[in-house]
Amino acid sequence: MAIAQNWRTTLEKICIPVAALAVSLLIFGVFCAASGANPFAVYGSIYKAAFGNWYSFQNTLIRAAPLMLSSLCTALPARLGLVIIGNEGAIVIGGLSAVATGLAMQGTGPFVVQLAMALAGIIAGGLWIAGVGALRHYRGVNETISSLLLNYIAIALLNHMVGGPMRDPSSLNKPSSYPIPDADMLGNIPGSRVHYGLIYGIIACAIAYFLIQRTTFGFATRTVGGNIRAAKIAGLPVGKLTLIICFLAGSCAGLAGMVEVAAVHGRANESLNANYGYSGILVAFIARQNPLAAVVVSVILGGILASGGILQRAHQLPDATVLVFQGVVFLVILFSESLYGRFAIFKEGVRPQISAPNINPQT
């Protein structure tokens, strides 16, 4: 019976998100038709741009790498019952710190510089989100609101730094920091154009899954998320767990920022604010906070992001059409959360009731 119920639970976790995505495709198709485009042709173009050939698939993987890391910034705190959406801010702070570290350590060797940039991004992003956890636990500040507002603070700090103290005088129309030397940039996986950030993302998701599902620390985290009052009664260090999980979550997003500047842009500028953080929130919700599922979802969503240009050229749709698609998916996924546990097919069958024998106490 336990095995059967596990299969029902797993099936429910698969069927409801898949059905939600199907509904999202239907709604997005209506939007495309209202805009004068053939929905089936649009879907075909998205598939072609995302997975049509090896070149397209590489573009998809390049976009999937930061999504994997960014999704963990929402997925890990969700195990504690926290809804954190400060992914974009942690990416920006991590990328900015990585650039500053890389520029300060020029000439010390590529491996040392790359390691220092990664540590700087991890620490900066981790502390950024750990602050959100501290505000929540010690001051009762809503983590969703505080993390959202910190996004704007991070973006303002980025604009100030690249437009002032860190600005390269040669960057006229688009204020940017001084560039990271080519020797210190992250390389590509041999035989492809995909950078090593993809490997970082896959490894981070695998470690996060093992940490949450296969360790006592993860069990304690899930216990706090299930019932914080019971966790306190059991003596679990709720405050310590909150700070550690939030730090780990922010460190993943900070590493994503480092990957973006050290493998894609080569410097810090407004391109660092590329909405990967907000897309990572969507990945976490679709994957239901499962780090391994986030890898697959990131590849799918990365393909959708890679198709923005072809939708504009082939169907005269705005480049932001993919953002409309993301918004539709996000709303439908949020609605689908209310459907779990409501379908009889996913519930355990009613067990036969065995009545106690009717015993006459006088006999």
Coordinates of C-alpha atoms in Angstrom, one line a residue:
M1 CA 0.0 0.0 0.0
A2 CA 2.9 2.4 0.8
I3 CA 4.5 1.7 -2.6
A4 CA 1.2 2.3 -4.4
Q5 CA 0.7 5.6 -2.6
N6 CA 4.2 6.7 -3.4
W7 CA 3.5 6.0 -7.1
R8 CA 0.2 8.0 -6.9
T9 CA 2.1 10.9 -5.3
T10 CA 4.8 10.8 -7.9
L11 CA 2.2 10.6 -10.7
E12 CA 0.4 13.6 -9.3
K13 CA 3.6 15.7 -9.1
I14 CA 4.1 14.9 -12.8
C15 CA 0.6 15.1 -14.2
I16 CA -0.5 18.4 -12.7
P17 CA 2.5 20.4 -13.9
V18 CA 2.3 18.8 -17.4
A19 CA -1.4 19.6 -17.5
A20 CA -0.7 23.2 -16.4
L21 CA 1.9 23.6 -19.2
A22 CA -0.6 22.3 -21.7
V23 CA -3.2 24.8 -20.5
S24 CA -0.5 27.5 -20.8
L25 CA 0.2 26.5 -24.4
L26 CA -3.5 26.8 -25.1
I27 CA -3.8 30.3 -23.6
F28 CA -0.6 31.4 -25.3
G29 CA -1.9 30.1 -28.6
V30 CA -5.0 32.2 -28.2
F31 CA -2.8 35.2 -27.6
C32 CA -0.7 34.5 -30.7
A33 CA -3.9 34.1 -32.8
A34 CA -5.2 37.4 -31.5
S35 CA -1.9 39.0 -32.5
G36 CA -2.3 37.7 -36.1
A37 CA 0.1 34.8 -35.9
N38 CA -0.5 31.1 -36.5
P39 CA -0.1 29.4 -33.1
F40 CA 1.1 26.2 -34.6
A41 CA 3.7 28.0 -36.7
V42 CA 4.8 29.9 -33.6
Y43 CA 5.2 26.6 -31.6
G44 CA 7.2 25.2 -34.5
S45 CA 9.5 28.2 -34.6
I46 CA 10.0 28.0 -30.8
Y47 CA 11.0 24.3 -31.2
K48 CA 13.3 25.1 -34.1
A49 CA 15.0 27.9 -32.3
A50 CA 15.4 25.9 -29.1
F51 CA 16.1 22.3 -30.2
G52 CA 16.1 22.2 -34.0
N53 CA 19.8 21.6 -34.4
W54 CA 23.0 21.4 -32.4
Y55 CA 23.7 25.1 -32.8
S56 CA 20.3 26.0 -31.5
F57 CA 20.5 23.5 -28.7
Q58 CA 23.8 25.1 -27.6
N59 CA 22.1 28.5 -27.3
T60 CA 19.5 26.8 -25.1
L61 CA 22.1 25.3 -22.8
I62 CA 23.8 28.6 -22.5
R63 CA 20.6 30.2 -21.2
A64 CA 19.8 27.1 -19.1
A65 CA 23.0 27.4 -17.0
P66 CA 22.0 30.5 -15.0
L67 CA 18.4 29.3 -14.7
M68 CA 19.5 26.2 -12.9
L69 CA 21.5 28.2 -10.3
S70 CA 18.9 30.9 -10.0
S71 CA 16.1 28.5 -9.4
L72 CA 17.8 27.2 -6.3
C73 CA 17.5 30.6 -4.7
T74 CA 13.8 30.0 -4.5
A75 CA 13.7 26.2 -4.3
L76 CA 15.9 25.8 -1.2
P77 CA 14.2 28.4 1.1
A78 CA 10.8 27.0 0.0
R79 CA 11.8 23.8 1.9
L80 CA 11.7 26.0 5.0
G81 CA 8.3 27.5 4.0
L82 CA 9.9 30.7 2.8
V83 CA 8.9 32.4 -0.5
I84 CA 12.0 34.3 -1.6
I85 CA 12.1 36.1 -4.9
G86 CA 15.3 38.0 -4.6
N87 CA 17.1 35.9 -7.2
E88 CA 17.7 38.8 -9.6
G89 CA 19.3 40.9 -6.8
A90 CA 21.6 38.1 -5.7
I91 CA 22.7 37.5 -9.4
V92 CA 23.5 41.2 -9.8
I93 CA 25.4 41.4 -6.5
G94 CA 27.3 38.2 -7.2
G95 CA 28.3 39.3 -10.7
L96 CA 29.4 42.7 -9.5
S97 CA 31.5 41.3 -6.8
A98 CA 33.0 38.7 -9.2
V99 CA 34.1 41.5 -11.6
A100 CA 35.6 43.6 -8.8
T101 CA 37.5 40.6 -7.5
G102 CA 38.7 39.6 -11.0
L103 CA 39.9 43.0 -11.8
A104 CA 41.7 43.3 -8.5
M105 CA 43.5 40.0 -9.0
Q106 CA 44.8 40.4 -12.5
G107 CA 48.1 38.6 -13.2
T108 CA 47.8 36.0 -10.5
G109 CA 46.9 33.2 -12.9
P110 CA 43.7 32.2 -14.6
F111 CA 42.8 29.4 -12.2
V112 CA 43.3 31.6 -9.1
V113 CA 41.3 34.5 -10.6
Q114 CA 38.4 32.2 -11.6
L115 CA 38.3 30.6 -8.2
A116 CA 38.4 34.0 -6.5
M117 CA 35.7 35.3 -8.7
A118 CA 33.5 32.3 -7.9
L119 CA 34.1 32.6 -4.2
A120 CA 33.3 36.3 -4.3
G121 CA 30.1 35.7 -6.2
I122 CA 29.1 32.9 -3.8
I123 CA 29.8 34.9 -0.7
A124 CA 28.2 38.1 -1.9
G125 CA 25.0 36.4 -3.1
G126 CA 24.8 34.3 0.0
L127 CA 25.1 37.2 2.4
W128 CA 22.6 39.1 0.3
I129 CA 19.9 36.5 0.8
A130 CA 21.0 35.5 4.3
G131 CA 20.0 39.1 5.2
V132 CA 16.5 38.3 4.0
G133 CA 16.4 35.2 6.2
A134 CA 17.7 37.2 9.2
L135 CA 15.1 39.9 8.8
R136 CA 12.4 37.2 8.6
H137 CA 13.5 35.2 11.7
Y138 CA 14.7 38.0 14.0
R139 CA 12.4 40.9 13.0
G140 CA 9.4 39.2 11.5
V141 CA 9.8 41.0 8.1
N142 CA 8.0 39.3 5.3
E143 CA 10.7 37.6 3.2
T144 CA 8.9 37.9 -0.1
I145 CA 8.6 41.7 0.2
S146 CA 12.1 42.3 1.5
S147 CA 13.7 40.1 -1.1
L148 CA 11.7 41.8 -3.9
L149 CA 12.8 45.2 -2.7
L150 CA 16.4 44.1 -2.4
N151 CA 16.3 43.4 -6.2
Y152 CA 15.8 47.1 -6.9
I153 CA 18.6 48.1 -4.4
A154 CA 21.0 45.7 -6.1
I155 CA 20.1 47.0 -9.6
A156 CA 20.6 50.6 -8.4
L157 CA 23.9 49.7 -6.9
L158 CA 25.0 48.1 -10.2
N159 CA 24.1 51.2 -12.1
H160 CA 25.9 53.4 -9.6
M161 CA 29.1 51.3 -9.7
V162 CA 29.4 50.8 -13.5
G163 CA 28.4 54.4 -14.0
G164 CA 30.9 55.7 -11.5
P165 CA 33.7 54.1 -9.5
M166 CA 34.1 51.0 -11.8
R167 CA 33.3 52.7 -15.1
D168 CA 35.5 52.1 -18.1
P169 CA 36.0 55.5 -19.8
S170 CA 35.8 53.8 -23.3
S171 CA 32.2 52.6 -22.6
L172 CA 30.2 55.6 -23.9
N173 CA 26.7 54.6 -24.8
K174 CA 26.5 51.6 -22.4
P175 CA 28.3 52.3 -19.1
S176 CA 30.3 49.2 -18.2
S177 CA 33.1 48.2 -15.8
Y178 CA 36.6 47.5 -17.1
P179 CA 36.7 44.2 -18.9
I180 CA 37.9 40.9 -17.4
P181 CA 41.1 39.8 -19.4
D182 CA 40.4 37.0 -21.8
A183 CA 42.8 34.7 -20.1
D184 CA 40.7 34.9 -16.9
M185 CA 37.4 34.2 -18.6
L186 CA 35.6 30.9 -18.1
G187 CA 36.3 28.6 -21.1
N188 CA 33.9 26.5 -23.1
I189 CA 33.2 22.8 -22.8
P190 CA 35.5 21.1 -25.4
G191 CA 33.7 20.7 -28.8
S192 CA 30.9 23.2 -28.1
R193 CA 30.1 26.8 -27.5
V194 CA 28.6 26.1 -24.1
H195 CA 30.6 27.4 -21.2
Y196 CA 31.4 25.6 -18.0
G197 CA 28.6 27.4 -16.2
L198 CA 26.4 24.6 -17.3
I199 CA 28.5 22.1 -15.4
Y200 CA 28.3 24.4 -12.3
G201 CA 24.5 24.4 -12.6
I202 CA 24.1 20.7 -12.9
I203 CA 26.5 20.0 -10.0
A204 CA 24.8 22.6 -7.8
C205 CA 21.4 21.1 -8.4
A206 CA 22.7 17.6 -7.7
I207 CA 24.3 18.7 -4.4
A208 CA 21.2 20.6 -3.4
Y209 CA 19.0 17.5 -4.0
F210 CA 21.4 15.3 -2.0
L211 CA 21.6 17.8 0.8
I212 CA 17.8 18.2 1.1
Q213 CA 16.7 14.6 0.5
R214 CA 19.6 12.5 1.8
T215 CA 21.0 14.2 4.9
T216 CA 19.9 14.9 8.5
F217 CA 20.3 18.6 7.7
G218 CA 17.8 18.3 4.9
F219 CA 15.4 16.3 7.1
A220 CA 15.6 19.1 9.7
T221 CA 14.9 21.7 7.1
R222 CA 11.9 19.9 5.8
T223 CA 10.6 19.4 9.3
V224 CA 10.8 23.2 9.9
G225 CA 9.0 23.8 6.6
G226 CA 6.3 21.3 7.5
N227 CA 5.6 22.6 11.0
I228 CA 7.8 25.3 12.5
R229 CA 6.0 25.0 15.9
A230 CA 6.7 21.3 16.2
A231 CA 10.2 21.9 15.1
K232 CA 10.8 24.4 17.9
I233 CA 9.3 22.0 20.4
A234 CA 11.6 19.3 19.1
G235 CA 14.6 21.6 19.8
L236 CA 15.6 22.2 16.2
P237 CA 17.7 25.4 15.7
V238 CA 15.2 27.2 13.4
G239 CA 17.2 30.4 13.2
K240 CA 20.4 28.7 12.3
L241 CA 18.7 26.6 9.7
T242 CA 17.1 29.7 8.2
L243 CA 20.3 31.6 7.9
I244 CA 22.2 28.6 6.4
I245 CA 19.5 27.7 3.8
C246 CA 19.2 31.4 2.8
F247 CA 22.9 31.7 2.5
L248 CA 23.1 28.6 0.3
A249 CA 20.2 29.8 -1.8
G250 CA 21.8 33.2 -2.4
S251 CA 25.2 31.7 -3.0
C252 CA 23.8 29.7 -6.0
A253 CA 22.3 32.9 -7.5
G254 CA 25.6 34.7 -6.8
L255 CA 27.5 32.0 -8.7
A256 CA 25.1 32.5 -11.6
G257 CA 26.1 36.2 -11.6
M258 CA 29.7 35.2 -11.7
V259 CA 29.1 32.8 -14.6
E260 CA 27.3 35.5 -16.6
V261 CA 30.2 38.1 -16.2
A262 CA 33.0 35.6 -16.5
A263 CA 31.7 33.5 -19.4
V264 CA 29.2 35.6 -21.3
H265 CA 29.6 39.4 -20.9
G266 CA 33.2 39.7 -19.8
R267 CA 32.3 42.8 -17.7
A268 CA 29.6 44.2 -15.5
N269 CA 26.9 46.4 -17.1
E270 CA 23.1 46.5 -17.4
S271 CA 23.2 43.3 -19.4
L272 CA 23.8 41.5 -16.0
N273 CA 20.2 42.4 -15.2
A274 CA 18.8 40.0 -17.8
N275 CA 15.8 38.7 -15.9
Y276 CA 17.4 35.3 -15.3
G277 CA 16.5 35.7 -11.6
Y278 CA 12.8 36.1 -12.3
S279 CA 12.8 33.2 -14.7
G280 CA 14.5 31.1 -12.1
I281 CA 11.5 31.7 -9.8
L282 CA 9.3 30.2 -12.5
V283 CA 11.7 27.2 -12.9
A284 CA 11.5 26.5 -9.2
F285 CA 7.7 26.6 -9.1
I286 CA 7.3 24.4 -12.2
A287 CA 9.8 21.9 -10.7
R288 CA 8.0 22.1 -7.4
Q289 CA 11.2 22.9 -5.6
N290 CA 12.9 19.7 -6.8
P291 CA 16.5 20.6 -7.7
L292 CA 16.8 17.6 -10.1
A293 CA 13.6 18.5 -11.9
A294 CA 14.9 22.1 -12.1
V295 CA 17.6 20.9 -14.5
V296 CA 15.1 19.7 -17.0
V297 CA 12.8 22.7 -16.6
S298 CA 15.7 25.1 -17.0
V299 CA 16.6 23.5 -20.4
I300 CA 13.0 23.8 -21.6
L301 CA 12.6 27.4 -20.4
G302 CA 16.1 28.2 -21.8
G303 CA 14.9 27.1 -25.2
I304 CA 11.8 29.4 -24.9
L305 CA 14.1 32.3 -24.0
A306 CA 16.3 31.5 -27.0
S307 CA 13.4 31.8 -29.4
G308 CA 12.5 35.4 -28.8
G309 CA 14.4 36.7 -31.8
I310 CA 12.9 34.2 -34.3
L311 CA 9.4 35.1 -33.2
Q312 CA 10.1 38.7 -34.0
R313 CA 11.6 38.0 -37.4
A314 CA 9.4 35.2 -38.6
H315 CA 6.0 36.1 -37.1
Q316 CA 6.3 39.9 -36.5
L317 CA 5.6 39.3 -32.8
P318 CA 7.4 41.5 -30.2
D319 CA 10.6 40.2 -28.8
A320 CA 8.9 40.3 -25.3
T321 CA 6.4 37.7 -26.4
V322 CA 8.4 35.0 -24.6
L323 CA 7.9 37.1 -21.4
V324 CA 4.2 37.0 -22.0
F325 CA 4.5 33.2 -22.3
Q326 CA 6.4 33.0 -19.0
G327 CA 3.8 35.1 -17.3
V328 CA 1.0 32.9 -18.5
V329 CA 2.9 29.8 -17.4
F330 CA 3.6 31.3 -14.0
L331 CA -0.1 32.2 -13.4
V332 CA -1.3 28.8 -14.4
I333 CA 1.3 27.0 -12.3
L334 CA 0.3 29.1 -9.3
F335 CA -3.3 28.1 -9.9
S336 CA -2.4 24.5 -10.3
E337 CA -0.9 24.5 -6.7
S338 CA -4.5 24.5 -5.4
L339 CA -5.3 21.2 -7.3
Y340 CA -3.0 18.9 -5.4
G341 CA -4.8 16.4 -3.3
R342 CA -8.2 17.1 -5.0
F343 CA -8.3 14.2 -7.5
A344 CA -9.5 10.8 -6.3
I345 CA -7.3 9.0 -8.8
F346 CA -4.2 10.2 -7.0
K347 CA -5.5 9.2 -3.6
E348 CA -5.1 5.9 -1.8
G349 CA -8.1 3.6 -2.2
V350 CA -10.4 3.3 0.8
R351 CA -9.3 0.4 2.9
P352 CA -12.0 -2.1 4.0
Q353 CA -13.2 -1.4 7.5
I354 CA -13.0 -4.4 9.9
S355 CA -15.5 -4.1 12.6
A356 CA -14.9 -5.5 16.1
P357 CA -16.9 -8.5 17.1
N358 CA -20.0 -7.7 19.1
I359 CA -19.2 -9.2 22.5
N360 CA -21.9 -9.3 25.1
P361 CA -20.2 -8.5 28.5
Q362 CA -22.8 -10.7 30.3
T363 CA -21.7 -13.9 28.4

